[in-house]
PDB file as gemmi writes it, atoms N, CA and C in Angstrom:
CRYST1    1.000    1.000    1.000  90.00  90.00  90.00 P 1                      
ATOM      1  N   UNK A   1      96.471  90.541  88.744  1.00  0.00           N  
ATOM      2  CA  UNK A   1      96.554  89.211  89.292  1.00  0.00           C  
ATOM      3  C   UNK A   1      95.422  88.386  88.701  1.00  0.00           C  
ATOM      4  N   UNK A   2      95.793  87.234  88.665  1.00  0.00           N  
ATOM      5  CA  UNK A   2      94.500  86.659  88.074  1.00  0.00           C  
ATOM      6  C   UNK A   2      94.823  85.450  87.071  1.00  0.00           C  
ATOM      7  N   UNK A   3      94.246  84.828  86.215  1.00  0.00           N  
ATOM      8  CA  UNK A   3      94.495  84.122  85.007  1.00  0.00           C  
ATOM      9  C   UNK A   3      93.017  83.756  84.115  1.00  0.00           C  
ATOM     10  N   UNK A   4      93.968  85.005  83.202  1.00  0.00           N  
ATOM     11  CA  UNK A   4      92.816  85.396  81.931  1.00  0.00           C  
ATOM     12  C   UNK A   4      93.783  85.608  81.111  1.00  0.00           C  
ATOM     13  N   UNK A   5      92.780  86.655  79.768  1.00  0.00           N  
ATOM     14  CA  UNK A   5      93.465  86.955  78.529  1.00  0.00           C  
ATOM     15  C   UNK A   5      92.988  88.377  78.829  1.00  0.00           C  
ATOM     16  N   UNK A   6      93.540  89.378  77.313  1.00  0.00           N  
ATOM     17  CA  UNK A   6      92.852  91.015  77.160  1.00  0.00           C  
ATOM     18  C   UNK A   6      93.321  91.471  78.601  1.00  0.00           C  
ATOM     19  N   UNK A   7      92.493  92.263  79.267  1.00  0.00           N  
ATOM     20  CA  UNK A   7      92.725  93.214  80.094  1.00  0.00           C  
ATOM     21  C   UNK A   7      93.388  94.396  79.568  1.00  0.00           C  
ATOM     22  N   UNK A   8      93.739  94.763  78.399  1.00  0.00           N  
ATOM     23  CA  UNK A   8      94.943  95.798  78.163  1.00  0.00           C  
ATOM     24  C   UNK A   8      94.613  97.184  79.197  1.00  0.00           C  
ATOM     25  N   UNK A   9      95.526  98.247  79.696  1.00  0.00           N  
ATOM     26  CA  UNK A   9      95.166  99.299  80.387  1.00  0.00           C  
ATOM     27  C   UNK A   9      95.469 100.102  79.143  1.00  0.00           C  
ATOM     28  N   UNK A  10      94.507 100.955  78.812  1.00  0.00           N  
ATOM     29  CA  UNK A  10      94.094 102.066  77.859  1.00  0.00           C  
ATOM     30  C   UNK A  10      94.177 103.326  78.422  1.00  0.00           C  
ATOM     31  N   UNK A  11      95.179 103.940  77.868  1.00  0.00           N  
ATOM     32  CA  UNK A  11      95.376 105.648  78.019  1.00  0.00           C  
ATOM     33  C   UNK A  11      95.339 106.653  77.140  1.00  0.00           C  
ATOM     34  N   UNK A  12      94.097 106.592  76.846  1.00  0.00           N  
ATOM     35  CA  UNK A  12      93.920 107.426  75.593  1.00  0.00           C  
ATOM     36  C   UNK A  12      94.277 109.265  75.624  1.00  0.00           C  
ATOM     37  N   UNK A  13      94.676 109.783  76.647  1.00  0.00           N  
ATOM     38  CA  UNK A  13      95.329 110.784  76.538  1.00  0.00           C  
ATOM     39  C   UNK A  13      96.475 111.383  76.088  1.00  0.00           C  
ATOM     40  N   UNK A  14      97.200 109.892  76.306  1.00  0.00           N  
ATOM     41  CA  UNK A  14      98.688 109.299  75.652  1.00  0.00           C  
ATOM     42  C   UNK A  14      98.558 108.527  74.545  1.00  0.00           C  
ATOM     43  N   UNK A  15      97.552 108.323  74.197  1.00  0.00           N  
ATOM     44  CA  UNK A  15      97.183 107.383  72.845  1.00  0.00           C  
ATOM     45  C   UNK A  15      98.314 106.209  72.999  1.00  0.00           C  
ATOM     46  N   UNK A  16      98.081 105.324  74.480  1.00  0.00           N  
ATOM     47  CA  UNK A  16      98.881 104.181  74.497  1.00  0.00           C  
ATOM     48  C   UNK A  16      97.061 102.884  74.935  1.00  0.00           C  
ATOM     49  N   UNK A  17      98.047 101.753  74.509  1.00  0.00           N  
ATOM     50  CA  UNK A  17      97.866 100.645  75.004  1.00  0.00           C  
ATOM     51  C   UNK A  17      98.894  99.990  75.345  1.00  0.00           C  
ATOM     52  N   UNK A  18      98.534  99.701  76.922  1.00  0.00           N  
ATOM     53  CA  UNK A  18      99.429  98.585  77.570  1.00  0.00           C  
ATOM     54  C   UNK A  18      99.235  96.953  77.931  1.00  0.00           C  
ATOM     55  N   UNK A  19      99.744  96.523  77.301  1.00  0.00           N  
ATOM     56  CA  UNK A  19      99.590  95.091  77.532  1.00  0.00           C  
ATOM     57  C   UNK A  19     100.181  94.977  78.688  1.00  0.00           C  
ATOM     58  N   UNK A  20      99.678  94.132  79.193  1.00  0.00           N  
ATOM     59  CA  UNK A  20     100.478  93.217  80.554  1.00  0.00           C  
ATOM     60  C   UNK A  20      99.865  91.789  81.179  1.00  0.00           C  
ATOM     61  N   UNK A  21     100.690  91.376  81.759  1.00  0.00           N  
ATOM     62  CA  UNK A  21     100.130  89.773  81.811  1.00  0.00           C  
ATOM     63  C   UNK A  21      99.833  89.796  83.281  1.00  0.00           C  
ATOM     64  N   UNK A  22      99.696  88.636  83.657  1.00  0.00           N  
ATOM     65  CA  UNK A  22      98.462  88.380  85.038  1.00  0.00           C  
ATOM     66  C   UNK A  22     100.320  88.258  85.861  1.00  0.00           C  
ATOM     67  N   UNK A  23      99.822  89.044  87.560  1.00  0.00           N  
ATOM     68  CA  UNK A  23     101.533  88.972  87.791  1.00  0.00           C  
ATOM     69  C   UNK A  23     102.180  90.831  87.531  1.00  0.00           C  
ATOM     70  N   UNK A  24     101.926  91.306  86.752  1.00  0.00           N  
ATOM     71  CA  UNK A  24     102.354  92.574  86.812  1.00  0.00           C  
ATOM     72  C   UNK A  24     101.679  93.652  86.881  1.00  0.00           C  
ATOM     73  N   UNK A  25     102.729  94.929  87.030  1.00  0.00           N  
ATOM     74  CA  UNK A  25     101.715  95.394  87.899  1.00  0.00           C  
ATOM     75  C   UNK A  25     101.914  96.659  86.859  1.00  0.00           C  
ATOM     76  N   UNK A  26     100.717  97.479  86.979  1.00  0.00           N  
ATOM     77  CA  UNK A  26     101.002  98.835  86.156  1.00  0.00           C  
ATOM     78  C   UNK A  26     100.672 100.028  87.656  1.00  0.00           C  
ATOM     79  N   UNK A  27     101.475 101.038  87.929  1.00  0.00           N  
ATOM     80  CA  UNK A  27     101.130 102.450  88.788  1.00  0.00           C  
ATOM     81  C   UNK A  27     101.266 103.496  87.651  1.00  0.00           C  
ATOM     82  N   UNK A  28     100.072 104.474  88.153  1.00  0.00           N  
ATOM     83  CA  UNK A  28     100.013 105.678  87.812  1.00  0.00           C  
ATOM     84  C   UNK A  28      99.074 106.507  88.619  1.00  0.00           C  
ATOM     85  N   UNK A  29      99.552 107.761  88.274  1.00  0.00           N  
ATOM     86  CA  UNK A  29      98.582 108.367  88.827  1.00  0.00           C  
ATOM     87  C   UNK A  29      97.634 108.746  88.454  1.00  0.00           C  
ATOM     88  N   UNK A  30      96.464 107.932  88.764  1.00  0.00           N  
ATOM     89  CA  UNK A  30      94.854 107.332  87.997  1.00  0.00           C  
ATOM     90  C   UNK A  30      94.265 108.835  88.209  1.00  0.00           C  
ATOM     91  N   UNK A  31      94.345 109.735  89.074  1.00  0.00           N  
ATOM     92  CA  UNK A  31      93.595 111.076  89.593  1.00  0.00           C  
ATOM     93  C   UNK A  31      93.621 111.898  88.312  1.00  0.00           C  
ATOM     94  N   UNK A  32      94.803 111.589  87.754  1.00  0.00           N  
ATOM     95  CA  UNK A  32      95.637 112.795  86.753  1.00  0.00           C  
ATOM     96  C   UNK A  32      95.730 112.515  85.483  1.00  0.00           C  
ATOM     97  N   UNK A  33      94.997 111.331  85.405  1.00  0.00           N  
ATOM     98  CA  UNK A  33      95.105 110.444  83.835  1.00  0.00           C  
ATOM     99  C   UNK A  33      94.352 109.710  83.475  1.00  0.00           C  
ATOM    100  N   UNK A  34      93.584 110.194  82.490  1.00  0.00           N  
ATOM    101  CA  UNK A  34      92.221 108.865  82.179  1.00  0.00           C  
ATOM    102  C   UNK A  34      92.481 107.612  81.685  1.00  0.00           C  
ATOM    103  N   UNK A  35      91.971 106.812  82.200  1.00  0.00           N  
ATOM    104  CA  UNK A  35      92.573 105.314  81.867  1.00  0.00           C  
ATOM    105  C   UNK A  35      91.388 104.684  82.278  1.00  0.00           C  
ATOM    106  N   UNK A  36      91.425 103.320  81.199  1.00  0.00           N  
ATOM    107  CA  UNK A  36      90.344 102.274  81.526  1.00  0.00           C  
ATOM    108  C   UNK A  36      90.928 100.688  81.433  1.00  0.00           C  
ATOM    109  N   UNK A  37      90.333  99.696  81.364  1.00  0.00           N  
ATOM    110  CA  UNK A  37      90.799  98.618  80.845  1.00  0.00           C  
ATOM    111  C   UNK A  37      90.165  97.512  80.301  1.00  0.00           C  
ATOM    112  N   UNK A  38      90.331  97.150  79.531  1.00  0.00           N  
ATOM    113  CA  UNK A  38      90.082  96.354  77.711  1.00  0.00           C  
ATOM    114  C   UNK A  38      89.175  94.906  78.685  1.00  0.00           C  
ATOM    115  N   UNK A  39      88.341  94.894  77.642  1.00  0.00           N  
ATOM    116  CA  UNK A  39      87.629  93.217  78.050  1.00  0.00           C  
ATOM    117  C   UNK A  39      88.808  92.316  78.453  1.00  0.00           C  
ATOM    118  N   UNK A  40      88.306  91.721  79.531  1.00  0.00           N  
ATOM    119  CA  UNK A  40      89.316  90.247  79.694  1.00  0.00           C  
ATOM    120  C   UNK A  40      88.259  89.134  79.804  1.00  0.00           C  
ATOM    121  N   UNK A  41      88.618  88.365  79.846  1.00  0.00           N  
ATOM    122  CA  UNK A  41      88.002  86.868  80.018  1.00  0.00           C  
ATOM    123  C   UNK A  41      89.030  85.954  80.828  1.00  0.00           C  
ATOM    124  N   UNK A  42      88.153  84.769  81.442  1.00  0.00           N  
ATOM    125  CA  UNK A  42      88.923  84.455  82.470  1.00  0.00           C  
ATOM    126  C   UNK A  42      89.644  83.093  82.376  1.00  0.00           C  
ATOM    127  N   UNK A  43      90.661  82.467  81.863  1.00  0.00           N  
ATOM    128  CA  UNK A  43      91.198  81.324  81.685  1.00  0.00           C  
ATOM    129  C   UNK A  43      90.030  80.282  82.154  1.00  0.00           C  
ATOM    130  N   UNK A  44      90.299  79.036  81.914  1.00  0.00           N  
ATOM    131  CA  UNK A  44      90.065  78.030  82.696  1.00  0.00           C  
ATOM    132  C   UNK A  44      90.883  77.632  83.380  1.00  0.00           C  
ATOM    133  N   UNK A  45      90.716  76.833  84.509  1.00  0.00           N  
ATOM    134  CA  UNK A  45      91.452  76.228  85.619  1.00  0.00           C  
ATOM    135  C   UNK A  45      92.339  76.521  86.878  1.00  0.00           C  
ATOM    136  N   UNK A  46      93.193  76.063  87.107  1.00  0.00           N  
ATOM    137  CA  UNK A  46      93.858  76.734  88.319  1.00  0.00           C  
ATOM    138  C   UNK A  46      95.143  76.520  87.693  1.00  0.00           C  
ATOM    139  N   UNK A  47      96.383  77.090  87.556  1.00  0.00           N  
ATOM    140  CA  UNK A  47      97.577  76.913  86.947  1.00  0.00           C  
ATOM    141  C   UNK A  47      98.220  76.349  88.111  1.00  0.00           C  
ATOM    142  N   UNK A  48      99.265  75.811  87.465  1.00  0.00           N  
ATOM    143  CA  UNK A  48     100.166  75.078  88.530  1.00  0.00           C  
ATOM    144  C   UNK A  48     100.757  76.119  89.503  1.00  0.00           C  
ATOM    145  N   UNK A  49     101.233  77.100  89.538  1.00  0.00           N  
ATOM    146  CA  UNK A  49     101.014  78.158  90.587  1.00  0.00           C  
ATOM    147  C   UNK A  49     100.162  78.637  91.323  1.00  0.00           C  
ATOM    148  N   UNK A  50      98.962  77.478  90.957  1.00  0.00           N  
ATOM    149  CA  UNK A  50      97.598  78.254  92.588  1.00  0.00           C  
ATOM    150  C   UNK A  50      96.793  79.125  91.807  1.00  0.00           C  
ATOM    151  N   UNK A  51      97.241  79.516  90.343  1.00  0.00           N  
ATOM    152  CA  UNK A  51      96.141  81.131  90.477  1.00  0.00           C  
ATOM    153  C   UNK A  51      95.266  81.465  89.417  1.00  0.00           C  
ATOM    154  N   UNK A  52      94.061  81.556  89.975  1.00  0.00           N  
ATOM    155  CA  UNK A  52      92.789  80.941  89.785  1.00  0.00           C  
ATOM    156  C   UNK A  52      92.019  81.922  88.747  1.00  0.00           C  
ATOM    157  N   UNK A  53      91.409  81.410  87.898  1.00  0.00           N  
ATOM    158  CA  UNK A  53      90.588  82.602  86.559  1.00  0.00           C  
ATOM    159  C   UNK A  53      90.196  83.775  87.073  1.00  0.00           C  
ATOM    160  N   UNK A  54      89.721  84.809  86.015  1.00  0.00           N  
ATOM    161  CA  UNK A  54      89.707  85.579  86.628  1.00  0.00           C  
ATOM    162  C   UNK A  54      90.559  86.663  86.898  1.00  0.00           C  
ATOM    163  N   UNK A  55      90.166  87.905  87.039  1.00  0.00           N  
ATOM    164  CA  UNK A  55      91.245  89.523  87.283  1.00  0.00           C  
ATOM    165  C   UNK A  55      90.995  90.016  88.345  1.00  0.00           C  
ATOM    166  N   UNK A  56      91.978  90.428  89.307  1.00  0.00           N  
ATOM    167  CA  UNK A  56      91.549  91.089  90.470  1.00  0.00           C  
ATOM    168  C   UNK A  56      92.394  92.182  90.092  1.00  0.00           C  
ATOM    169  N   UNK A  57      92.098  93.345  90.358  1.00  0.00           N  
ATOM    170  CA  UNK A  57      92.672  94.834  90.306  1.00  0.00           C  
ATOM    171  C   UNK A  57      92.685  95.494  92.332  1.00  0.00           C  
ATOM    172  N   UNK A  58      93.716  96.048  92.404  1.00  0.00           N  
ATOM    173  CA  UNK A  58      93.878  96.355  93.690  1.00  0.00           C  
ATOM    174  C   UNK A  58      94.257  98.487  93.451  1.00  0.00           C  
ATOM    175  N   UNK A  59      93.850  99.250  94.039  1.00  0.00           N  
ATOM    176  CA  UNK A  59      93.421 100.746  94.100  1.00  0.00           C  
ATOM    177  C   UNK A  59      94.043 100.938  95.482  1.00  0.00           C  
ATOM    178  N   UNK A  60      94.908 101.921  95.377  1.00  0.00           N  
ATOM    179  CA  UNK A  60      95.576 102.610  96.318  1.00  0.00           C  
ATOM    180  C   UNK A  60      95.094 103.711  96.200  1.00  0.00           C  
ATOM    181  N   UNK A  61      94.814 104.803  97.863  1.00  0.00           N  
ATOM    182  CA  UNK A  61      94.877 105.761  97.600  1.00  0.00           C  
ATOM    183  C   UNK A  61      95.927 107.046  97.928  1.00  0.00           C  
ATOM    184  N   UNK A  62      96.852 107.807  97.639  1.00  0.00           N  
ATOM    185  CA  UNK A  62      97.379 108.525  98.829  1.00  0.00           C  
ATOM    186  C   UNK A  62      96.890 110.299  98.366  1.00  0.00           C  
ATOM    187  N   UNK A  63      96.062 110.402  99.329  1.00  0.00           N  
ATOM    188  CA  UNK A  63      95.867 112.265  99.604  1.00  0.00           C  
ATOM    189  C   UNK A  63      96.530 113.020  99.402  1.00  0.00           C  
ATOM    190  N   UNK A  64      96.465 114.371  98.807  1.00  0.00           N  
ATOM    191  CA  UNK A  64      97.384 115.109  98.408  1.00  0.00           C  
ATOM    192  C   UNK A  64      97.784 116.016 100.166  1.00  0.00           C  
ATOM    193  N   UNK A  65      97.178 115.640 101.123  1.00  0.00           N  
ATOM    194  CA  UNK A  65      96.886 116.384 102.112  1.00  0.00           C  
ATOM    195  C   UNK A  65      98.029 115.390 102.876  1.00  0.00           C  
ATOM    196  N   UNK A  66      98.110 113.923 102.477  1.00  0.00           N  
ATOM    197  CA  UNK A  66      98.887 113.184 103.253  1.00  0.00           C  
ATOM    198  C   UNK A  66     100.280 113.833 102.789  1.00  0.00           C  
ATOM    199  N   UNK A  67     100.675 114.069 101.483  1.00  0.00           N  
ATOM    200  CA  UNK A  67     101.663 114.077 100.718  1.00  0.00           C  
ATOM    201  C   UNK A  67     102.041 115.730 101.720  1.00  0.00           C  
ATOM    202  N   UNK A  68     101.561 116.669 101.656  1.00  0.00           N  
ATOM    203  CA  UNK A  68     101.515 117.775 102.479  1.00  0.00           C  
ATOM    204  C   UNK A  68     102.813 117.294 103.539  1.00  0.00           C  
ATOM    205  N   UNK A  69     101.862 116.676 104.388  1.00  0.00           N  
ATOM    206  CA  UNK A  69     102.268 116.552 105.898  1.00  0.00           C  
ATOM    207  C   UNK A  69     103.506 115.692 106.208  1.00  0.00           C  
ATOM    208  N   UNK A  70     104.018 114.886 105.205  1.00  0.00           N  
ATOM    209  CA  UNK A  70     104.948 114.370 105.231  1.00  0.00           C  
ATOM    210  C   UNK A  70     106.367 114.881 104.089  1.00  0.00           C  
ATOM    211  N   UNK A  71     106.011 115.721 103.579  1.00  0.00           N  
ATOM    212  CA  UNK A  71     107.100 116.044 102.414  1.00  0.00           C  
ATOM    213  C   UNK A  71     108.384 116.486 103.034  1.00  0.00           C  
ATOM    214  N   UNK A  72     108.274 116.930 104.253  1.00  0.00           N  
ATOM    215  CA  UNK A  72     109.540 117.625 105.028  1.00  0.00           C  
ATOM    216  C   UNK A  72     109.767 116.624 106.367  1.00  0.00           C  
ATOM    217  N   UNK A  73     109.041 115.337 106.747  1.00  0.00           N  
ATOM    218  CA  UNK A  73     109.713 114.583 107.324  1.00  0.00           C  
ATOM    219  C   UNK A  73     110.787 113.747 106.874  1.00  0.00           C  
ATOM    220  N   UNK A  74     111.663 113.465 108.102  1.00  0.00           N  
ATOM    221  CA  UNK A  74     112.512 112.561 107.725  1.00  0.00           C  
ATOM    222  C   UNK A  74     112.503 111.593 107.579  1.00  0.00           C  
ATOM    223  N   UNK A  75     113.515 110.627 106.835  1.00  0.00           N  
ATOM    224  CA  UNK A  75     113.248 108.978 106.884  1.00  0.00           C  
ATOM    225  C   UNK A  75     112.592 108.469 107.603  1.00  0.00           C  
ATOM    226  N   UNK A  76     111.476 107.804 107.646  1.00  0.00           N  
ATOM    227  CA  UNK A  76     111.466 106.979 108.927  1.00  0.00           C  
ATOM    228  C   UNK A  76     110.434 107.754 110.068  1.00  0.00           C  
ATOM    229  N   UNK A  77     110.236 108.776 110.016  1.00  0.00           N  
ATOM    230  CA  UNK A  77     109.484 109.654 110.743  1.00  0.00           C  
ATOM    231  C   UNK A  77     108.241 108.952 111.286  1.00  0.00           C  
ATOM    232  N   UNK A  78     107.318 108.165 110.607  1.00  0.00           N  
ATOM    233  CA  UNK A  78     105.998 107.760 110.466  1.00  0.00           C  
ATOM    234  C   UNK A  78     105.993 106.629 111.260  1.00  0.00           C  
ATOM    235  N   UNK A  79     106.960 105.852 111.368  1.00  0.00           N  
ATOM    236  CA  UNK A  79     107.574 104.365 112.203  1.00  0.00           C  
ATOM    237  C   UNK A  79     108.088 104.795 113.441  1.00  0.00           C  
ATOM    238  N   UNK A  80     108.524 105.909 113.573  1.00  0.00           N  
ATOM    239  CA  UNK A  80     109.232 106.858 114.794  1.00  0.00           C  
ATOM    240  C   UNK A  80     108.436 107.181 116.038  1.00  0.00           C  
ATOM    241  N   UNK A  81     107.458 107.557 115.080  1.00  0.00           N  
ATOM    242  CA  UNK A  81     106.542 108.802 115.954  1.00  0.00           C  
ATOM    243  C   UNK A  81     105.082 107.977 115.855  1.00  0.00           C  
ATOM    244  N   UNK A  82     105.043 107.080 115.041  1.00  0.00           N  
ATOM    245  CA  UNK A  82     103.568 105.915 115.331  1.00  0.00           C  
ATOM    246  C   UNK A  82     102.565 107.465 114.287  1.00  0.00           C  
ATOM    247  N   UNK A  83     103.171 107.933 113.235  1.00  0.00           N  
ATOM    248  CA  UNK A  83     102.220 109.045 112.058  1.00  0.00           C  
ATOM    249  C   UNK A  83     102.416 110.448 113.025  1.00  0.00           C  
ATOM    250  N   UNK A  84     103.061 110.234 113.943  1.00  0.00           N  
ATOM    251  CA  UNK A  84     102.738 112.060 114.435  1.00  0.00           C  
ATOM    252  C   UNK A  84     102.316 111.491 115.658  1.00  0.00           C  
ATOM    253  N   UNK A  85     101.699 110.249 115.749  1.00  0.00           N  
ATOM    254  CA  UNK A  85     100.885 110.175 117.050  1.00  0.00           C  
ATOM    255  C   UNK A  85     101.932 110.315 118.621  1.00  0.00           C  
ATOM    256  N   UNK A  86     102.794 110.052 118.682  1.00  0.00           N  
ATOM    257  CA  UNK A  86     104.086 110.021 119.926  1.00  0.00           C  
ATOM    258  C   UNK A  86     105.051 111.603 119.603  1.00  0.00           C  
ATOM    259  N   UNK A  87     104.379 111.902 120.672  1.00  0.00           N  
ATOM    260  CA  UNK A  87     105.293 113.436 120.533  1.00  0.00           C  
ATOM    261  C   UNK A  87     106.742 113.342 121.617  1.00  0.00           C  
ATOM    262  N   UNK A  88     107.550 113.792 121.229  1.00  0.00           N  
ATOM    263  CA  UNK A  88     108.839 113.660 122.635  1.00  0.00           C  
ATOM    264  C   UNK A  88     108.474 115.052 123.356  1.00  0.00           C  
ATOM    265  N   UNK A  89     107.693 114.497 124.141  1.00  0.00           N  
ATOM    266  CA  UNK A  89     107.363 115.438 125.668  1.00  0.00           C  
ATOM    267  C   UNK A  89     109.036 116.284 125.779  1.00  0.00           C  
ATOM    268  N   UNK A  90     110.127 116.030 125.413  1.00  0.00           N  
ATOM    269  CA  UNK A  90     110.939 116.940 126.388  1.00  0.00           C  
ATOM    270  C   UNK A  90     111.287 117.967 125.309  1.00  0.00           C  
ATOM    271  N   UNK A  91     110.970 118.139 124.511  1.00  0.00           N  
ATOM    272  CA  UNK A  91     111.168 119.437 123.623  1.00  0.00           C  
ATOM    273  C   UNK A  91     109.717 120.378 123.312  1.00  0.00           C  
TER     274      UNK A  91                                                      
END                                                                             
């Protein structure tokens, strides 16, 4: 997100470079794959869409411990049960 130039995401394990523009998004799994990303610099101004110089990068995390505990629930389980927290007392 953002409005700049550069940024490329670099995966030199894969001997790739990825371009991508401000607006898209790249996932991987960062744990399992070395990756960095290329000088950017930050436009001038505010574009007619609001969005302002500058790169913001956003990092998710999910636990391999979360991945565990949910691999054998069902759809919907997590919205159901409030994560496990609401047990049905009659079973």
């Amino acid at each position: 997100m953002g409005n700049y130039t550069g940024g490329e995401c670099y995966l030199p394990d894969l001997k790739l470079k990825l371009r991508y523009r401000p607006g898209e998004v790249i996932i991987l799994m960062a744990g399992a794959l070395y990756h960095a990303v290329g000088k950017w610099t930050p436009l001038d101004g505010i574009t007619e869409h609001g969005i302002t110089p500058g790169r913001v990068g956003n990092v998710f995390f999910f636990p391999h411990q979360s991945f565990e505990v949910l691999q054998d629930k069902p759809a919907g389980w997590a919205r159901k049960t409030a994560g496990g927290l609401l047990v049905n007392l009659t079973t």
